[in-house]
GROMACS .gro file of N, CA and C in nm:
model
  501
    1UNK      N    1   0.085  -0.118   0.000
    1UNK     CA    2   0.000   0.000   0.000
    1UNK      C    3   0.089   0.124   0.000
    2UNK      N    4   0.046   0.223  -0.076
    2UNK     CA    5   0.117   0.351  -0.087
    2UNK      C    6   0.031   0.459  -0.023
    3UNK      N    7   0.093   0.544   0.059
    3UNK     CA    8   0.025   0.663   0.111
    3UNK      C    9   0.092   0.781   0.043
    4UNK      N   10   0.012   0.866  -0.020
    4UNK     CA   11   0.068   0.975  -0.100
    4UNK      C   12  -0.031   1.090  -0.104
    5UNK      N   13   0.017   1.208  -0.147
    5UNK     CA   14  -0.076   1.319  -0.170
    5UNK      C   15  -0.168   1.285  -0.288
    6UNK      N   16  -0.289   1.335  -0.287
    6UNK     CA   17  -0.380   1.307  -0.398
    6UNK      C   18  -0.343   1.385  -0.523
    7UNK      N   19  -0.388   1.333  -0.635
    7UNK     CA   20  -0.378   1.403  -0.764
    7UNK      C   21  -0.520   1.422  -0.816
    8UNK      N   22  -0.534   1.505  -0.916
    8UNK     CA   23  -0.668   1.541  -0.964
    8UNK      C   24  -0.749   1.419  -1.007
    9UNK      N   25  -0.684   1.315  -1.056
    9UNK     CA   26  -0.760   1.197  -1.098
    9UNK      C   27  -0.813   1.115  -0.980
   10UNK      N   28  -0.774   1.147  -0.858
   10UNK     CA   29  -0.824   1.078  -0.738
   10UNK      C   30  -0.956   1.137  -0.688
   11UNK      N   31  -0.989   1.257  -0.730
   11UNK     CA   32  -1.100   1.330  -0.668
   11UNK      C   33  -1.233   1.255  -0.680
   12UNK      N   34  -1.265   1.205  -0.797
   12UNK     CA   35  -1.393   1.135  -0.816
   12UNK      C   36  -1.401   1.011  -0.727
   13UNK      N   37  -1.292   0.938  -0.714
   13UNK     CA   38  -1.293   0.818  -0.631
   13UNK      C   39  -1.306   0.855  -0.483
   14UNK      N   40  -1.240   0.961  -0.440
   14UNK     CA   41  -1.255   1.005  -0.300
   14UNK      C   42  -1.400   1.042  -0.273
   15UNK      N   43  -1.462   1.109  -0.367
   15UNK     CA   44  -1.604   1.144  -0.350
   15UNK      C   45  -1.691   1.018  -0.348
   16UNK      N   46  -1.655   0.917  -0.425
   16UNK     CA   47  -1.729   0.790  -0.422
   16UNK      C   48  -1.717   0.722  -0.286
   17UNK      N   49  -1.602   0.736  -0.220
   17UNK     CA   50  -1.584   0.682  -0.085
   17UNK      C   51  -1.671   0.759   0.014
   18UNK      N   52  -1.676   0.890  -0.003
   18UNK     CA   53  -1.746   0.977   0.092
   18UNK      C   54  -1.899   0.975   0.076
   19UNK      N   55  -1.948   0.963  -0.045
   19UNK     CA   56  -2.092   0.975  -0.071
   19UNK      C   57  -2.177   0.878   0.011
   20UNK      N   58  -2.146   0.747   0.019
   20UNK     CA   59  -2.231   0.660   0.102
   20UNK      C   60  -2.226   0.695   0.250
   21UNK      N   61  -2.116   0.754   0.294
   21UNK     CA   62  -2.106   0.797   0.434
   21UNK      C   63  -2.205   0.909   0.460
   22UNK      N   64  -2.214   1.003   0.366
   22UNK     CA   65  -2.311   1.112   0.379
   22UNK      C   66  -2.454   1.058   0.372
   23UNK      N   67  -2.480   0.973   0.275
   23UNK     CA   68  -2.617   0.927   0.249
   23UNK      C   69  -2.668   0.826   0.351
   24UNK      N   70  -2.579   0.745   0.409
   24UNK     CA   71  -2.625   0.631   0.488
   24UNK      C   72  -2.585   0.630   0.634
   25UNK      N   73  -2.505   0.729   0.677
   25UNK     CA   74  -2.460   0.730   0.816
   25UNK      C   75  -2.468   0.871   0.875
   26UNK      N   76  -2.458   0.876   1.005
   26UNK     CA   77  -2.448   1.005   1.073
   26UNK      C   78  -2.302   1.040   1.101
   27UNK      N   79  -2.210   0.965   1.042
   27UNK     CA   80  -2.068   0.995   1.058
   27UNK      C   81  -2.035   1.134   1.007
   28UNK      N   82  -2.094   1.170   0.894
   28UNK     CA   83  -2.082   1.305   0.840
   28UNK      C   84  -2.214   1.377   0.867
   29UNK      N   85  -2.205   1.501   0.905
   29UNK     CA   86  -2.327   1.579   0.927
   29UNK      C   87  -2.372   1.651   0.801
   30UNK      N   88  -2.306   1.626   0.688
   30UNK     CA   89  -2.360   1.677   0.563
   30UNK      C   90  -2.487   1.598   0.533
   31UNK      N   91  -2.588   1.666   0.479
   31UNK     CA   92  -2.713   1.598   0.446
   31UNK      C   93  -2.718   1.554   0.301
   32UNK      N   94  -2.642   1.619   0.216
   32UNK     CA   95  -2.632   1.585   0.074
   32UNK      C   96  -2.484   1.577   0.039
   33UNK      N   97  -2.446   1.482  -0.045
   33UNK     CA   98  -2.305   1.477  -0.086
   33UNK      C   99  -2.267   1.604  -0.163
   34UNK      N  100  -2.145   1.650  -0.145
   34UNK     CA  101  -2.100   1.767  -0.220
   34UNK      C  102  -2.085   1.732  -0.368
   35UNK      N  103  -2.090   1.833  -0.451
   35UNK     CA  104  -2.064   1.812  -0.593
   35UNK      C  105  -1.916   1.782  -0.612
   36UNK      N  106  -1.882   1.731  -0.728
   36UNK     CA  107  -1.741   1.704  -0.758
   36UNK      C  108  -1.659   1.832  -0.751
   37UNK      N  109  -1.715   1.943  -0.800
   37UNK     CA  110  -1.645   2.072  -0.796
   37UNK      C  111  -1.621   2.117  -0.652
   38UNK      N  112  -1.722   2.108  -0.568
   38UNK     CA  113  -1.708   2.147  -0.428
   38UNK      C  114  -1.606   2.060  -0.357
   39UNK      N  115  -1.611   1.930  -0.384
   39UNK     CA  116  -1.515   1.838  -0.322
   39UNK      C  117  -1.372   1.871  -0.364
   40UNK      N  118  -1.354   1.901  -0.491
   40UNK     CA  119  -1.222   1.937  -0.542
   40UNK      C  120  -1.173   2.067  -0.477
   41UNK      N  121  -1.263   2.163  -0.459
   41UNK     CA  122  -1.225   2.289  -0.394
   41UNK      C  123  -1.180   2.263  -0.250
   42UNK      N  124  -1.248   2.174  -0.179
   42UNK     CA  125  -1.207   2.139  -0.042
   42UNK      C  126  -1.067   2.078  -0.042
   43UNK      N  127  -1.047   1.984  -0.131
   43UNK     CA  128  -0.917   1.918  -0.137
   43UNK      C  129  -0.807   2.019  -0.165
   44UNK      N  130  -0.830   2.106  -0.260
   44UNK     CA  131  -0.728   2.207  -0.292
   44UNK      C  132  -0.703   2.299  -0.175
   45UNK      N  133  -0.809   2.340  -0.105
   45UNK     CA  134  -0.793   2.430   0.009
   45UNK      C  135  -0.714   2.363   0.121
   46UNK      N  136  -0.750   2.241   0.157
   46UNK     CA  137  -0.688   2.175   0.271
   46UNK      C  138  -0.553   2.114   0.237
   47UNK      N  139  -0.522   2.097   0.110
   47UNK     CA  140  -0.390   2.048   0.070
   47UNK      C  141  -0.285   2.156   0.089
   48UNK      N  142  -0.327   2.282   0.083
   48UNK     CA  143  -0.236   2.395   0.101
   48UNK      C  144  -0.249   2.444   0.245
   49UNK      N  145  -0.145   2.428   0.321
   49UNK     CA  146  -0.146   2.475   0.459
   49UNK      C  147  -0.171   2.364   0.558
   50UNK      N  148  -0.244   2.261   0.520
   50UNK     CA  149  -0.268   2.147   0.608
   50UNK      C  150  -0.208   2.026   0.538
   51UNK      N  151  -0.280   1.920   0.526
   51UNK     CA  152  -0.232   1.803   0.452
   51UNK      C  153  -0.352   1.721   0.408
   52UNK      N  154  -0.337   1.653   0.299
   52UNK     CA  155  -0.441   1.565   0.244
   52UNK      C  156  -0.367   1.447   0.186
   53UNK      N  157  -0.401   1.324   0.226
   53UNK     CA  158  -0.332   1.204   0.182
   53UNK      C  159  -0.432   1.098   0.138
   54UNK      N  160  -0.389   1.011   0.048
   54UNK     CA  161  -0.471   0.899   0.005
   54UNK      C  162  -0.392   0.770   0.026
   55UNK      N  163  -0.466   0.659   0.041
   55UNK     CA  164  -0.406   0.526   0.047
   55UNK      C  165  -0.444   0.453  -0.081
   56UNK      N  166  -0.343   0.401  -0.148
   56UNK     CA  167  -0.364   0.331  -0.275
   56UNK      C  168  -0.299   0.194  -0.268
   57UNK      N  169  -0.368   0.095  -0.322
   57UNK     CA  170  -0.313  -0.040  -0.328
   57UNK      C  171  -0.348  -0.100  -0.464
   58UNK      N  172  -0.247  -0.145  -0.536
   58UNK     CA  173  -0.266  -0.203  -0.669
   58UNK      C  174  -0.349  -0.113  -0.760
   59UNK      N  175  -0.322   0.017  -0.753
   59UNK     CA  176  -0.390   0.112  -0.838
   59UNK      C  177  -0.530   0.150  -0.793
   60UNK      N  178  -0.576   0.096  -0.680
   60UNK     CA  179  -0.711   0.126  -0.629
   60UNK      C  180  -0.701   0.216  -0.507
   61UNK      N  181  -0.777   0.323  -0.507
   61UNK     CA  182  -0.782   0.415  -0.393
   61UNK      C  183  -0.871   0.354  -0.284
   62UNK      N  184  -0.816   0.340  -0.164
   62UNK     CA  185  -0.887   0.273  -0.055
   62UNK      C  186  -0.936   0.369   0.053
   63UNK      N  187  -0.878   0.489   0.061
   63UNK     CA  188  -0.920   0.583   0.163
   63UNK      C  189  -0.841   0.711   0.154
   64UNK      N  190  -0.881   0.806   0.237
   64UNK     CA  191  -0.811   0.935   0.241
   64UNK      C  192  -0.825   0.996   0.379
   65UNK      N  193  -0.733   1.086   0.409
   65UNK     CA  194  -0.734   1.157   0.537
   65UNK      C  195  -0.685   1.298   0.512
   66UNK      N  196  -0.733   1.391   0.594
   66UNK     CA  197  -0.688   1.529   0.577
   66UNK      C  198  -0.697   1.607   0.707
   67UNK      N  199  -0.618   1.714   0.711
   67UNK     CA  200  -0.628   1.813   0.817
   67UNK      C  201  -0.696   1.936   0.763
   68UNK      N  202  -0.764   2.006   0.850
   68UNK     CA  203  -0.835   2.128   0.812
   68UNK      C  204  -0.831   2.225   0.930
   69UNK      N  205  -0.877   2.349   0.910
   69UNK     CA  206  -0.873   2.444   1.021
   69UNK      C  207  -0.959   2.397   1.138
   70UNK      N  208  -0.906   2.412   1.257
   70UNK     CA  209  -0.989   2.383   1.375
   70UNK      C  210  -1.090   2.496   1.394
   71UNK      N  211  -1.045   2.616   1.385
   71UNK     CA  212  -1.129   2.736   1.388
   71UNK      C  213  -1.057   2.841   1.305
   72UNK      N  214  -1.129   2.944   1.264
   72UNK     CA  215  -1.072   3.042   1.171
   72UNK      C  216  -0.990   3.152   1.239
   73UNK      N  217  -1.018   3.185   1.365
   73UNK     CA  218  -0.947   3.296   1.429
   73UNK      C  219  -0.799   3.264   1.446
   74UNK      N  220  -0.717   3.368   1.436
   74UNK     CA  221  -0.572   3.355   1.427
   74UNK      C  222  -0.509   3.277   1.543
   75UNK      N  223  -0.560   3.290   1.663
   75UNK     CA  224  -0.500   3.221   1.777
   75UNK      C  225  -0.511   3.068   1.765
   76UNK      N  226  -0.599   3.019   1.678
   76UNK     CA  227  -0.615   2.875   1.656
   76UNK      C  228  -0.519   2.821   1.550
   77UNK      N  229  -0.431   2.905   1.498
   77UNK     CA  230  -0.351   2.867   1.381
   77UNK      C  231  -0.262   2.745   1.402
   78UNK      N  232  -0.232   2.706   1.523
   78UNK     CA  233  -0.145   2.592   1.547
   78UNK      C  234  -0.224   2.465   1.581
   79UNK      N  235  -0.355   2.472   1.565
   79UNK     CA  236  -0.441   2.356   1.589
   79UNK      C  237  -0.511   2.318   1.460
   80UNK      N  238  -0.534   2.190   1.443
   80UNK     CA  239  -0.597   2.140   1.322
   80UNK      C  240  -0.702   2.035   1.357
   81UNK      N  241  -0.802   2.023   1.274
   81UNK     CA  242  -0.902   1.919   1.288
   81UNK      C  243  -0.872   1.813   1.183
   82UNK      N  244  -0.890   1.688   1.218
   82UNK     CA  245  -0.854   1.579   1.127
   82UNK      C  246  -0.975   1.493   1.092
   83UNK      N  247  -0.967   1.431   0.975
   83UNK     CA  248  -1.071   1.340   0.928
   83UNK      C  249  -1.007   1.227   0.849
   84UNK      N  250  -1.067   1.110   0.855
   84UNK     CA  251  -1.022   0.996   0.776
   84UNK      C  252  -1.144   0.918   0.728
   85UNK      N  253  -1.139   0.874   0.604
   85UNK     CA  254  -1.247   0.794   0.545
   85UNK      C  255  -1.187   0.679   0.467
   86UNK      N  256  -1.240   0.559   0.489
   86UNK     CA  257  -1.192   0.439   0.422
   86UNK      C  258  -1.309   0.376   0.347
   87UNK      N  259  -1.283   0.329   0.227
   87UNK     CA  260  -1.386   0.263   0.146
   87UNK      C  261  -1.445   0.147   0.226
   88UNK      N  262  -1.578   0.132   0.220
   88UNK     CA  263  -1.643   0.033   0.304
   88UNK      C  264  -1.590  -0.109   0.280
   89UNK      N  265  -1.544  -0.140   0.161
   89UNK     CA  266  -1.492  -0.274   0.133
   89UNK      C  267  -1.351  -0.295   0.189
   90UNK      N  268  -1.285  -0.189   0.232
   90UNK     CA  269  -1.147  -0.198   0.280
   90UNK      C  270  -1.135  -0.175   0.430
   91UNK      N  271  -1.244  -0.159   0.500
   91UNK     CA  272  -1.239  -0.132   0.644
   91UNK      C  273  -1.192  -0.256   0.721
   92UNK      N  274  -1.129  -0.232   0.835
   92UNK     CA  275  -1.082  -0.340   0.920
   92UNK      C  276  -0.946  -0.394   0.881
   93UNK      N  277  -0.877  -0.328   0.789
   93UNK     CA  278  -0.746  -0.374   0.741
   93UNK      C  279  -0.632  -0.285   0.790
   94UNK      N  280  -0.661  -0.188   0.875
   94UNK     CA  281  -0.557  -0.100   0.928
   94UNK      C  282  -0.524   0.017   0.837
   95UNK      N  283  -0.603   0.037   0.733
   95UNK     CA  284  -0.577   0.146   0.639
   95UNK      C  285  -0.597   0.282   0.705
   96UNK      N  286  -0.704   0.296   0.782
   96UNK     CA  287  -0.729   0.422   0.852
   96UNK      C  288  -0.615   0.457   0.945
   97UNK      N  289  -0.561   0.359   1.016
   97UNK     CA  290  -0.450   0.384   1.108
   97UNK      C  291  -0.326   0.429   1.032
   98UNK      N  292  -0.294   0.363   0.921
   98UNK     CA  293  -0.177   0.401   0.842
   98UNK      C  294  -0.194   0.542   0.784
   99UNK      N  295  -0.313   0.571   0.736
   99UNK     CA  296  -0.340   0.707   0.686
   99UNK      C  297  -0.322   0.809   0.798
  100UNK      N  298  -0.378   0.780   0.915
  100UNK     CA  299  -0.371   0.874   1.026
  100UNK      C  300  -0.227   0.895   1.071
  101UNK      N  301  -0.149   0.788   1.081
  101UNK     CA  302  -0.009   0.804   1.123
  101UNK      C  303   0.067   0.895   1.027
  102UNK      N  304   0.045   0.875   0.898
  102UNK     CA  305   0.113   0.960   0.798
  102UNK      C  306   0.061   1.103   0.805
  103UNK      N  307  -0.070   1.119   0.822
  103UNK     CA  308  -0.129   1.253   0.830
  103UNK      C  309  -0.077   1.328   0.951
  104UNK      N  310  -0.075   1.263   1.067
  104UNK     CA  311  -0.030   1.331   1.189
  104UNK      C  312   0.117   1.372   1.178
  105UNK      N  313   0.198   1.288   1.115
  105UNK     CA  314   0.338   1.324   1.093
  105UNK      C  315   0.348   1.446   1.001
  106UNK      N  316   0.272   1.446   0.893
  106UNK     CA  317   0.274   1.559   0.799
  106UNK      C  318   0.230   1.688   0.867
  107UNK      N  319   0.127   1.680   0.949
  107UNK     CA  320   0.077   1.800   1.018
  107UNK      C  321   0.178   1.850   1.120
  108UNK      N  322   0.243   1.759   1.189
  108UNK     CA  323   0.347   1.797   1.285
  108UNK      C  324   0.462   1.866   1.212
  109UNK      N  325   0.502   1.813   1.099
  109UNK     CA  326   0.610   1.873   1.021
  109UNK      C  327   0.573   2.013   0.970
  110UNK      N  328   0.444   2.038   0.953
  110UNK     CA  329   0.400   2.171   0.910
  110UNK      C  330   0.390   2.268   1.028
  111UNK      N  331   0.417   2.219   1.149
  111UNK     CA  332   0.420   2.307   1.265
  111UNK      C  333   0.297   2.301   1.354
  112UNK      N  334   0.200   2.219   1.321
  112UNK     CA  335   0.080   2.211   1.404
  112UNK      C  336   0.113   2.147   1.538
  113UNK      N  337   0.053   2.201   1.643
  113UNK     CA  338   0.079   2.155   1.779
  113UNK      C  339  -0.030   2.061   1.830
  114UNK      N  340  -0.153   2.081   1.787
  114UNK     CA  341  -0.266   2.005   1.837
  114UNK      C  342  -0.352   1.956   1.723
  115UNK      N  343  -0.392   1.829   1.732
  115UNK     CA  344  -0.489   1.773   1.638
  115UNK      C  345  -0.615   1.740   1.716
  116UNK      N  346  -0.727   1.776   1.659
  116UNK     CA  347  -0.858   1.749   1.720
  116UNK      C  348  -0.942   1.669   1.621
  117UNK      N  349  -1.025   1.582   1.676
  117UNK     CA  350  -1.117   1.505   1.593
  117UNK      C  351  -1.252   1.500   1.662
  118UNK      N  352  -1.356   1.530   1.587
  118UNK     CA  353  -1.493   1.518   1.636
  118UNK      C  354  -1.555   1.393   1.575
  119UNK      N  355  -1.611   1.308   1.661
  119UNK     CA  356  -1.669   1.182   1.615
  119UNK      C  357  -1.817   1.180   1.649
  120UNK      N  358  -1.901   1.172   1.545
  120UNK     CA  359  -2.045   1.159   1.567
  120UNK      C  360  -2.071   1.024   1.633
  121UNK      N  361  -2.148   1.026   1.738
  121UNK     CA  362  -2.170   0.905   1.817
  121UNK      C  363  -2.306   0.844   1.788
  122UNK      N  364  -2.317   0.713   1.801
  122UNK     CA  365  -2.214   0.618   1.839
  122UNK      C  366  -2.127   0.580   1.719
  123UNK      N  367  -2.000   0.551   1.745
  123UNK     CA  368  -1.908   0.509   1.639
  123UNK      C  369  -1.786   0.443   1.705
  124UNK      N  370  -1.806   0.321   1.753
  124UNK     CA  371  -1.701   0.249   1.825
  124UNK      C  372  -1.575   0.231   1.742
  125UNK      N  373  -1.590   0.205   1.612
  125UNK     CA  374  -1.472   0.183   1.527
  125UNK      C  375  -1.386   0.309   1.518
  126UNK      N  376  -1.449   0.425   1.503
  126UNK     CA  377  -1.374   0.549   1.493
  126UNK      C  378  -1.308   0.584   1.627
  127UNK      N  379  -1.379   0.561   1.735
  127UNK     CA  380  -1.320   0.586   1.867
  127UNK      C  381  -1.196   0.499   1.885
  128UNK      N  382  -1.206   0.371   1.850
  128UNK     CA  383  -1.091   0.280   1.863
  128UNK      C  384  -0.976   0.324   1.774
  129UNK      N  385  -1.006   0.367   1.651
  129UNK     CA  386  -0.901   0.415   1.561
  129UNK      C  387  -0.828   0.534   1.622
  130UNK      N  388  -0.903   0.633   1.668
  130UNK     CA  389  -0.841   0.753   1.724
  130UNK      C  390  -0.756   0.721   1.847
  131UNK      N  391  -0.806   0.636   1.933
  131UNK     CA  392  -0.728   0.598   2.051
  131UNK      C  393  -0.601   0.524   2.009
  132UNK      N  394  -0.609   0.443   1.903
  132UNK     CA  395  -0.493   0.364   1.861
  132UNK      C  396  -0.378   0.449   1.809
  133UNK      N  397  -0.409   0.571   1.765
  133UNK     CA  398  -0.303   0.661   1.716
  133UNK      C  399  -0.272   0.771   1.817
  134UNK      N  400  -0.320   0.756   1.940
  134UNK     CA  401  -0.279   0.845   2.048
  134UNK      C  402  -0.372   0.958   2.084
  135UNK      N  403  -0.492   0.962   2.026
  135UNK     CA  404  -0.588   1.064   2.066
  135UNK      C  405  -0.647   1.027   2.202
  136UNK      N  406  -0.681   1.129   2.281
  136UNK     CA  407  -0.747   1.112   2.410
  136UNK      C  408  -0.882   1.180   2.407
  137UNK      N  409  -0.978   1.122   2.478
  137UNK     CA  410  -1.111   1.181   2.490
  137UNK      C  411  -1.100   1.312   2.568
  138UNK      N  412  -1.165   1.417   2.520
  138UNK     CA  413  -1.161   1.543   2.594
  138UNK      C  414  -1.299   1.602   2.623
  139UNK      N  415  -1.403   1.544   2.567
  139UNK     CA  416  -1.536   1.597   2.596
  139UNK      C  417  -1.639   1.556   2.492
  140UNK      N  418  -1.757   1.608   2.511
  140UNK     CA  419  -1.867   1.571   2.424
  140UNK      C  420  -1.962   1.689   2.407
  141UNK      N  421  -2.003   1.712   2.284
  141UNK     CA  422  -2.110   1.808   2.256
  141UNK      C  423  -2.238   1.726   2.244
  142UNK      N  424  -2.329   1.740   2.341
  142UNK     CA  425  -2.452   1.661   2.334
  142UNK      C  426  -2.550   1.718   2.231
  143UNK      N  427  -2.619   1.630   2.163
  143UNK     CA  428  -2.729   1.667   2.072
  143UNK      C  429  -2.690   1.781   1.977
  144UNK      N  430  -2.573   1.776   1.919
  144UNK     CA  431  -2.523   1.887   1.839
  144UNK      C  432  -2.559   1.874   1.691
  145UNK      N  433  -2.583   1.752   1.644
  145UNK     CA  434  -2.617   1.732   1.503
  145UNK      C  435  -2.747   1.655   1.488
  146UNK      N  436  -2.832   1.702   1.399
  146UNK     CA  437  -2.962   1.637   1.377
  146UNK      C  438  -2.964   1.578   1.237
  147UNK      N  439  -2.968   1.445   1.230
  147UNK     CA  440  -2.967   1.376   1.101
  147UNK      C  441  -3.045   1.246   1.115
  148UNK      N  442  -3.116   1.210   1.011
  148UNK     CA  443  -3.199   1.089   1.011
  148UNK      C  444  -3.300   1.091   1.126
  149UNK      N  445  -3.361   1.206   1.147
  149UNK     CA  446  -3.466   1.224   1.247
  149UNK      C  447  -3.420   1.192   1.390
  150UNK      N  448  -3.293   1.215   1.416
  150UNK     CA  449  -3.241   1.190   1.550
  150UNK      C  450  -3.127   1.287   1.580
  151UNK      N  451  -3.111   1.317   1.709
  151UNK     CA  452  -2.999   1.397   1.756
  151UNK      C  453  -2.879   1.307   1.774
  152UNK      N  454  -2.761   1.364   1.746
  152UNK     CA  455  -2.636   1.290   1.763
  152UNK      C  456  -2.538   1.375   1.843
  153UNK      N  457  -2.473   1.311   1.940
  153UNK     CA  458  -2.364   1.374   2.014
  153UNK      C  459  -2.238   1.368   1.928
  154UNK      N  460  -2.144   1.458   1.956
  154UNK     CA  461  -2.011   1.449   1.898
  154UNK      C  462  -1.912   1.442   2.013
  155UNK      N  463  -1.834   1.334   2.013
  155UNK     CA  464  -1.727   1.318   2.111
  155UNK      C  465  -1.602   1.382   2.051
  156UNK      N  466  -1.529   1.455   2.134
  156UNK     CA  467  -1.409   1.525   2.088
  156UNK      C  468  -1.285   1.458   2.144
  157UNK      N  469  -1.185   1.449   2.057
  157UNK     CA  470  -1.058   1.386   2.090
  157UNK      C  471  -0.944   1.480   2.057
  158UNK      N  472  -0.832   1.466   2.128
  158UNK     CA  473  -0.717   1.554   2.112
  158UNK      C  474  -0.589   1.471   2.109
  159UNK      N  475  -0.495   1.515   2.028
  159UNK     CA  476  -0.360   1.458   2.028
  159UNK      C  477  -0.261   1.573   2.016
  160UNK      N  478  -0.165   1.578   2.108
  160UNK     CA  479  -0.059   1.678   2.099
  160UNK      C  480   0.042   1.632   1.994
  161UNK      N  481   0.072   1.721   1.900
  161UNK     CA  482   0.168   1.691   1.795
  161UNK      C  483   0.306   1.746   1.827
  162UNK      N  484   0.311   1.859   1.894
  162UNK     CA  485   0.435   1.922   1.940
  162UNK      C  486   0.398   2.018   2.052
  163UNK      N  487   0.492   2.052   2.138
  163UNK     CA  488   0.460   2.134   2.255
  163UNK      C  489   0.453   2.284   2.224
  164UNK      N  490   0.520   2.327   2.119
  164UNK     CA  491   0.520   2.471   2.087
  164UNK      C  492   0.532   2.490   1.936
  165UNK      N  493   0.477   2.601   1.887
  165UNK     CA  494   0.489   2.627   1.743
  165UNK      C  495   0.633   2.655   1.703
  166UNK      N  496   0.668   2.624   1.580
  166UNK     CA  497   0.802   2.658   1.533
  166UNK      C  498   0.812   2.809   1.518
  167UNK      N  499   0.918   2.864   1.562
  167UNK     CA  500   0.935   3.009   1.550
  167UNK      C  501   1.060   3.044   1.472
   0.00000   0.00000   0.00000
């Protein structure tokens, strides 16, 4: 398996991985899948300044992970929010963990000090993945997202990437 930055020909496949998550789960709080153009704009935005990586095996894209702004105000500049998505046929093979390890290293090298992840609950697999790469539980936003006629909590996790920003 290769972990690498995405190229433009990966965008449609990444969206194919993400679309069933939007349509069939509360893992994403999007209610409709983004268009290909919108998805490409996200990738381009988060590839510059953060990091965006894909996992490929035998020419097939199996998943992707990225960092994005935790919040927009300047004092948050050393913190990032992370996400990982793996194709449903490739789950349980450690792909998410390998993507996350590479992503966290890339974000640390870019100077980020803190990584945060919000997990829509319940999601035992995602909680286990985040703990396996060193994230710790830090709190919960109760009833913060409404999808599929139900309220969902979001559990928040944190991982320190470095103790101070590079100066």
